[in-house]
């Protein structure tokens, strides 16, 4: 059963556009990960400093494998300097 990862990020003040660009680049890295079926990032309309990353994995374990891989720091390097806070993070299954 696939697992949907949802992560909500808040950018540092005045870093919203850079965060958006960084997340777009980071998606290219995560999309190459073993078990990744696709990834998208969204920017909140009402709170322009808030973003959601949605990643579909073949299994939740594949996400944890990615987090332990050498590619995770490369993924994070695209937006880490613009990140104020990881607001929330969880895995879901479709009903």
mmCIF file of N, CA and C in Angstrom:
data_model
loop_
_atom_site.group_PDB
_atom_site.id
_atom_site.type_symbol
_atom_site.label_atom_id
_atom_site.label_comp_id
_atom_site.label_asym_id
_atom_site.label_seq_id
_atom_site.Cartn_x
_atom_site.Cartn_y
_atom_site.Cartn_z
ATOM 1 N N UNK A 1 0.843 -1.181 0.000
ATOM 2 C CA UNK A 1 0.000 0.000 0.000
ATOM 3 C C UNK A 1 0.890 1.247 0.000
ATOM 4 N N UNK A 2 0.570 2.177 -0.872
ATOM 5 C CA UNK A 2 1.368 3.398 -0.940
ATOM 6 C C UNK A 2 1.176 4.255 0.308
ATOM 7 N N UNK A 3 2.158 5.106 0.553
ATOM 8 C CA UNK A 3 2.106 6.041 1.678
ATOM 9 C C UNK A 3 2.266 7.452 1.133
ATOM 10 N N UNK A 4 1.400 8.336 1.574
ATOM 11 C CA UNK A 4 1.463 9.747 1.191
ATOM 12 C C UNK A 4 2.104 10.513 2.339
ATOM 13 N N UNK A 5 3.217 11.143 2.053
ATOM 14 C CA UNK A 5 3.906 12.000 3.032
ATOM 15 C C UNK A 5 3.433 13.429 2.820
ATOM 16 N N UNK A 6 2.998 14.079 3.891
ATOM 17 C CA UNK A 6 2.656 15.497 3.853
ATOM 18 C C UNK A 6 3.511 16.218 4.874
ATOM 19 N N UNK A 7 4.261 17.195 4.403
ATOM 20 C CA UNK A 7 5.099 17.995 5.285
ATOM 21 C C UNK A 7 4.760 19.461 5.068
ATOM 22 N N UNK A 8 4.563 20.186 6.143
ATOM 23 C CA UNK A 8 4.261 21.613 6.074
ATOM 24 C C UNK A 8 5.473 22.384 6.582
ATOM 25 N N UNK A 9 5.930 23.316 5.764
ATOM 26 C CA UNK A 9 7.111 24.125 6.078
ATOM 27 C C UNK A 9 6.727 25.596 6.176
ATOM 28 N N UNK A 10 7.436 26.336 7.010
ATOM 29 C CA UNK A 10 7.303 27.792 7.060
ATOM 30 C C UNK A 10 8.663 28.390 6.717
ATOM 31 N N UNK A 11 8.660 29.315 5.770
ATOM 32 C CA UNK A 11 9.879 29.992 5.357
ATOM 33 C C UNK A 11 10.228 31.110 6.339
ATOM 34 N N UNK A 12 11.500 31.446 6.402
ATOM 35 C CA UNK A 12 11.929 32.615 7.168
ATOM 36 C C UNK A 12 11.286 33.858 6.553
ATOM 37 N N UNK A 13 11.126 34.916 7.344
ATOM 38 C CA UNK A 13 10.561 36.156 6.792
ATOM 39 C C UNK A 13 11.341 36.616 5.559
ATOM 40 N N UNK A 14 10.617 36.991 4.532
ATOM 41 C CA UNK A 14 11.178 37.487 3.266
ATOM 42 C C UNK A 14 11.958 36.425 2.488
ATOM 43 N N UNK A 15 11.774 35.149 2.798
ATOM 44 C CA UNK A 15 12.440 34.065 2.082
ATOM 45 C C UNK A 15 11.448 33.210 1.286
ATOM 46 N N UNK A 16 10.205 33.657 1.171
ATOM 47 C CA UNK A 16 9.178 32.847 0.525
ATOM 48 C C UNK A 16 9.491 32.485 -0.914
ATOM 49 N N UNK A 17 9.931 33.451 -1.706
ATOM 50 C CA UNK A 17 10.223 33.159 -3.103
ATOM 51 C C UNK A 17 11.425 32.226 -3.232
ATOM 52 N N UNK A 18 12.435 32.431 -2.411
ATOM 53 C CA UNK A 18 13.607 31.551 -2.430
ATOM 54 C C UNK A 18 13.245 30.146 -1.957
ATOM 55 N N UNK A 19 12.357 30.066 -0.984
ATOM 56 C CA UNK A 19 11.895 28.764 -0.500
ATOM 57 C C UNK A 19 11.145 28.039 -1.610
ATOM 58 N N UNK A 20 10.302 28.747 -2.326
ATOM 59 C CA UNK A 20 9.558 28.142 -3.430
ATOM 60 C C UNK A 20 10.514 27.593 -4.485
ATOM 61 N N UNK A 21 11.509 28.370 -4.851
ATOM 62 C CA UNK A 21 12.489 27.917 -5.841
ATOM 63 C C UNK A 21 13.275 26.715 -5.318
ATOM 64 N N UNK A 22 13.633 26.758 -4.044
ATOM 65 C CA UNK A 22 14.367 25.650 -3.444
ATOM 66 C C UNK A 22 13.558 24.373 -3.400
ATOM 67 N N UNK A 23 12.286 24.480 -3.071
ATOM 68 C CA UNK A 23 11.432 23.282 -3.046
ATOM 69 C C UNK A 23 11.252 22.702 -4.440
ATOM 70 N N UNK A 24 11.153 23.570 -5.450
ATOM 71 C CA UNK A 24 11.056 23.060 -6.825
ATOM 72 C C UNK A 24 12.307 22.259 -7.178
ATOM 73 N N UNK A 25 13.474 22.748 -6.799
ATOM 74 C CA UNK A 25 14.727 22.022 -7.064
ATOM 75 C C UNK A 25 14.798 20.740 -6.236
ATOM 76 N N UNK A 26 14.356 20.794 -4.994
ATOM 77 C CA UNK A 26 14.400 19.624 -4.104
ATOM 78 C C UNK A 26 13.525 18.490 -4.628
ATOM 79 N N UNK A 27 12.424 18.838 -5.276
ATOM 80 C CA UNK A 27 11.541 17.816 -5.842
ATOM 81 C C UNK A 27 12.289 16.981 -6.879
ATOM 82 N N UNK A 28 13.193 17.608 -7.614
ATOM 83 C CA UNK A 28 13.986 16.865 -8.586
ATOM 84 C C UNK A 28 14.846 15.805 -7.937
ATOM 85 N N UNK A 29 15.341 16.080 -6.751
ATOM 86 C CA UNK A 29 16.168 15.113 -6.023
ATOM 87 C C UNK A 29 15.300 13.987 -5.472
ATOM 88 N N UNK A 30 14.226 14.341 -4.803
ATOM 89 C CA UNK A 30 13.387 13.326 -4.164
ATOM 90 C C UNK A 30 12.696 12.444 -5.204
ATOM 91 N N UNK A 31 12.409 13.000 -6.377
ATOM 92 C CA UNK A 31 11.744 12.229 -7.423
ATOM 93 C C UNK A 31 12.614 11.076 -7.924
ATOM 94 N N UNK A 32 13.924 11.183 -7.752
ATOM 95 C CA UNK A 32 14.856 10.135 -8.170
ATOM 96 C C UNK A 32 15.019 9.038 -7.122
ATOM 97 N N UNK A 33 14.463 9.233 -5.937
ATOM 98 C CA UNK A 33 14.641 8.281 -4.834
ATOM 99 C C UNK A 33 13.923 6.966 -5.122
ATOM 100 N N UNK A 34 14.544 5.887 -4.706
ATOM 101 C CA UNK A 34 13.928 4.569 -4.829
ATOM 102 C C UNK A 34 12.609 4.554 -4.055
ATOM 103 N N UNK A 35 11.549 4.181 -4.722
ATOM 104 C CA UNK A 35 10.250 4.096 -4.067
ATOM 105 C C UNK A 35 9.401 5.346 -4.169
ATOM 106 N N UNK A 36 9.942 6.440 -4.713
ATOM 107 C CA UNK A 36 9.154 7.669 -4.872
ATOM 108 C C UNK A 36 8.316 7.563 -6.141
ATOM 109 N N UNK A 37 7.024 7.732 -5.992
ATOM 110 C CA UNK A 37 6.099 7.671 -7.126
ATOM 111 C C UNK A 37 5.772 9.056 -7.676
ATOM 112 N N UNK A 38 6.144 10.100 -6.951
ATOM 113 C CA UNK A 38 5.878 11.458 -7.391
ATOM 114 C C UNK A 38 5.883 12.418 -6.228
ATOM 115 N N UNK A 39 6.155 13.681 -6.526
ATOM 116 C CA UNK A 39 6.205 14.703 -5.486
ATOM 117 C C UNK A 39 5.722 16.031 -6.052
ATOM 118 N N UNK A 40 5.037 16.788 -5.218
ATOM 119 C CA UNK A 40 4.591 18.130 -5.572
ATOM 120 C C UNK A 40 4.760 19.034 -4.356
ATOM 121 N N UNK A 41 4.937 20.304 -4.623
ATOM 122 C CA UNK A 41 4.991 21.302 -3.559
ATOM 123 C C UNK A 41 3.928 22.350 -3.844
ATOM 124 N N UNK A 42 3.350 22.870 -2.781
ATOM 125 C CA UNK A 42 2.300 23.879 -2.899
ATOM 126 C C UNK A 42 2.623 25.039 -1.962
ATOM 127 N N UNK A 43 2.249 26.233 -2.391
ATOM 128 C CA UNK A 43 2.419 27.432 -1.567
ATOM 129 C C UNK A 43 1.042 27.918 -1.144
ATOM 130 N N UNK A 44 0.915 28.249 0.125
ATOM 131 C CA UNK A 44 -0.357 28.706 0.658
ATOM 132 C C UNK A 44 -0.706 30.092 0.095
ATOM 133 N N UNK A 45 -1.936 30.259 -0.287
ATOM 134 C CA UNK A 45 -2.403 31.541 -0.823
ATOM 135 C C UNK A 45 -2.534 32.565 0.302
ATOM 136 N N UNK A 46 -3.120 32.168 1.424
ATOM 137 C CA UNK A 46 -3.357 33.107 2.530
ATOM 138 C C UNK A 46 -2.090 33.404 3.334
ATOM 139 N N UNK A 47 -1.186 32.461 3.414
ATOM 140 C CA UNK A 47 0.065 32.619 4.178
ATOM 141 C C UNK A 47 1.220 32.264 3.247
ATOM 142 N N UNK A 48 1.721 33.264 2.534
ATOM 143 C CA UNK A 48 2.704 33.039 1.463
ATOM 144 C C UNK A 48 4.027 32.467 1.952
ATOM 145 N N UNK A 49 4.231 32.433 3.264
ATOM 146 C CA UNK A 49 5.464 31.849 3.801
ATOM 147 C C UNK A 49 5.275 30.377 4.179
ATOM 148 N N UNK A 50 4.111 29.797 3.874
ATOM 149 C CA UNK A 50 3.816 28.416 4.246
ATOM 150 C C UNK A 50 3.708 27.543 3.000
ATOM 151 N N UNK A 51 4.300 26.353 3.085
ATOM 152 C CA UNK A 51 4.380 25.428 1.955
ATOM 153 C C UNK A 51 4.021 24.026 2.417
ATOM 154 N N UNK A 52 3.469 23.246 1.491
ATOM 155 C CA UNK A 52 3.217 21.832 1.742
ATOM 156 C C UNK A 52 3.944 21.033 0.680
ATOM 157 N N UNK A 53 4.657 20.018 1.128
ATOM 158 C CA UNK A 53 5.291 19.062 0.236
ATOM 159 C C UNK A 53 4.496 17.772 0.331
ATOM 160 N N UNK A 54 4.091 17.237 -0.820
ATOM 161 C CA UNK A 54 3.358 15.976 -0.881
ATOM 162 C C UNK A 54 4.188 14.996 -1.691
ATOM 163 N N UNK A 55 4.530 13.870 -1.062
ATOM 164 C CA UNK A 55 5.324 12.849 -1.732
ATOM 165 C C UNK A 55 4.586 11.521 -1.618
ATOM 166 N N UNK A 56 4.474 10.825 -2.736
ATOM 167 C CA UNK A 56 3.864 9.502 -2.712
ATOM 168 C C UNK A 56 4.980 8.463 -2.797
ATOM 169 N N UNK A 57 4.970 7.557 -1.822
ATOM 170 C CA UNK A 57 5.978 6.495 -1.726
ATOM 171 C C UNK A 57 5.315 5.136 -1.930
ATOM 172 N N UNK A 58 6.072 4.185 -2.449
ATOM 173 C CA UNK A 58 5.542 2.832 -2.592
ATOM 174 C C UNK A 58 5.273 2.209 -1.230
ATOM 175 N N UNK A 59 6.030 2.635 -0.217
ATOM 176 C CA UNK A 59 5.850 2.182 1.169
ATOM 177 C C UNK A 59 6.501 3.212 2.081
ATOM 178 N N UNK A 60 5.998 3.354 3.282
ATOM 179 C CA UNK A 60 6.541 4.346 4.215
ATOM 180 C C UNK A 60 8.024 4.079 4.501
ATOM 181 N N UNK A 61 8.423 2.825 4.462
ATOM 182 C CA UNK A 61 9.821 2.478 4.705
ATOM 183 C C UNK A 61 10.748 3.101 3.660
ATOM 184 N N UNK A 62 10.255 3.285 2.441
ATOM 185 C CA UNK A 62 11.063 3.913 1.389
ATOM 186 C C UNK A 62 11.374 5.365 1.732
ATOM 187 N N UNK A 63 10.436 6.031 2.405
ATOM 188 C CA UNK A 63 10.717 7.403 2.840
ATOM 189 C C UNK A 63 11.839 7.414 3.869
ATOM 190 N N UNK A 64 11.767 6.504 4.823
ATOM 191 C CA UNK A 64 12.806 6.457 5.849
ATOM 192 C C UNK A 64 14.148 6.043 5.260
ATOM 193 N N UNK A 65 14.134 5.182 4.249
ATOM 194 C CA UNK A 65 15.380 4.842 3.545
ATOM 195 C C UNK A 65 15.976 6.091 2.903
ATOM 196 N N UNK A 66 15.122 6.903 2.289
ATOM 197 C CA UNK A 66 15.589 8.143 1.667
ATOM 198 C C UNK A 66 16.183 9.087 2.702
ATOM 199 N N UNK A 67 15.528 9.216 3.843
ATOM 200 C CA UNK A 67 16.033 10.109 4.898
ATOM 201 C C UNK A 67 17.399 9.675 5.407
ATOM 202 N N UNK A 68 17.692 8.380 5.328
ATOM 203 C CA UNK A 68 18.984 7.860 5.776
ATOM 204 C C UNK A 68 20.030 7.824 4.662
ATOM 205 N N UNK A 69 19.648 8.237 3.469
ATOM 206 C CA UNK A 69 20.545 8.137 2.317
ATOM 207 C C UNK A 69 21.414 9.392 2.170
ATOM 208 N N UNK A 70 22.406 9.269 1.322
ATOM 209 C CA UNK A 70 23.278 10.406 1.020
ATOM 210 C C UNK A 70 22.541 11.479 0.224
ATOM 211 N N UNK A 71 21.420 11.130 -0.388
ATOM 212 C CA UNK A 71 20.660 12.111 -1.169
ATOM 213 C C UNK A 71 19.838 13.057 -0.306
ATOM 214 N N UNK A 72 19.538 12.669 0.946
ATOM 215 C CA UNK A 72 18.711 13.536 1.784
ATOM 216 C C UNK A 72 19.370 14.891 2.046
ATOM 217 N N UNK A 73 20.664 14.953 2.408
ATOM 218 C CA UNK A 73 21.272 16.280 2.590
ATOM 219 C C UNK A 73 21.279 17.113 1.302
ATOM 220 N N UNK A 74 21.427 16.457 0.164
ATOM 221 C CA UNK A 74 21.391 17.171 -1.125
ATOM 222 C C UNK A 74 19.989 17.740 -1.368
ATOM 223 N N UNK A 75 18.961 16.959 -1.073
ATOM 224 C CA UNK A 75 17.578 17.424 -1.172
ATOM 225 C C UNK A 75 17.350 18.633 -0.265
ATOM 226 N N UNK A 76 17.759 18.503 0.981
ATOM 227 C CA UNK A 76 17.522 19.552 1.984
ATOM 228 C C UNK A 76 18.333 20.819 1.691
ATOM 229 N N UNK A 77 19.478 20.661 1.021
ATOM 230 C CA UNK A 77 20.344 21.813 0.736
ATOM 231 C C UNK A 77 19.676 22.839 -0.172
ATOM 232 N N UNK A 78 18.675 22.418 -0.919
ATOM 233 C CA UNK A 78 18.009 23.337 -1.848
ATOM 234 C C UNK A 78 17.118 24.362 -1.141
ATOM 235 N N UNK A 79 16.660 24.032 0.066
ATOM 236 C CA UNK A 79 15.757 24.979 0.741
ATOM 237 C C UNK A 79 16.080 25.190 2.220
ATOM 238 N N UNK A 80 17.006 24.433 2.767
ATOM 239 C CA UNK A 80 17.282 24.472 4.206
ATOM 240 C C UNK A 80 17.599 25.845 4.763
ATOM 241 N N UNK A 81 18.343 26.648 4.019
ATOM 242 C CA UNK A 81 18.719 27.971 4.532
ATOM 243 C C UNK A 81 17.532 28.934 4.583
ATOM 244 N N UNK A 82 16.447 28.590 3.914
ATOM 245 C CA UNK A 82 15.254 29.440 3.883
ATOM 246 C C UNK A 82 14.171 28.955 4.854
ATOM 247 N N UNK A 83 14.412 27.829 5.474
ATOM 248 C CA UNK A 83 13.427 27.185 6.341
ATOM 249 C C UNK A 83 13.429 27.797 7.734
ATOM 250 N N UNK A 84 12.266 28.282 8.144
ATOM 251 C CA UNK A 84 12.084 28.776 9.512
ATOM 252 C C UNK A 84 11.684 27.627 10.432
ATOM 253 N N UNK A 85 10.738 26.784 9.932
ATOM 254 C CA UNK A 85 10.175 25.759 10.804
ATOM 255 C C UNK A 85 9.516 24.651 9.989
ATOM 256 N N UNK A 86 9.682 23.424 10.459
ATOM 257 C CA UNK A 86 8.872 22.306 9.971
ATOM 258 C C UNK A 86 7.633 22.300 10.844
ATOM 259 N N UNK A 87 6.520 22.726 10.277
ATOM 260 C CA UNK A 87 5.285 22.918 11.039
ATOM 261 C C UNK A 87 4.625 21.594 11.382
ATOM 262 N N UNK A 88 4.619 20.683 10.418
ATOM 263 C CA UNK A 88 3.982 19.392 10.646
ATOM 264 C C UNK A 88 4.452 18.383 9.617
ATOM 265 N N UNK A 89 4.311 17.107 9.992
ATOM 266 C CA UNK A 89 4.804 16.046 9.140
ATOM 267 C C UNK A 89 4.097 14.752 9.510
ATOM 268 N N UNK A 90 3.571 14.038 8.526
ATOM 269 C CA UNK A 90 2.912 12.752 8.801
ATOM 270 C C UNK A 90 2.777 11.978 7.502
ATOM 271 N N UNK A 91 2.490 10.685 7.647
ATOM 272 C CA UNK A 91 2.225 9.796 6.520
ATOM 273 C C UNK A 91 0.761 9.376 6.549
ATOM 274 N N UNK A 92 0.193 9.216 5.353
ATOM 275 C CA UNK A 92 -1.232 8.870 5.232
ATOM 276 C C UNK A 92 -1.408 7.781 4.190
ATOM 277 N N UNK A 93 -2.499 7.035 4.325
ATOM 278 C CA UNK A 93 -2.943 6.092 3.309
ATOM 279 C C UNK A 93 -4.249 6.616 2.752
ATOM 280 N N UNK A 94 -4.429 6.456 1.438
ATOM 281 C CA UNK A 94 -5.713 6.826 0.844
ATOM 282 C C UNK A 94 -6.776 5.857 1.303
ATOM 283 N N UNK A 95 -7.983 6.338 1.461
ATOM 284 C CA UNK A 95 -9.109 5.489 1.876
ATOM 285 C C UNK A 95 -9.693 4.749 0.693
#
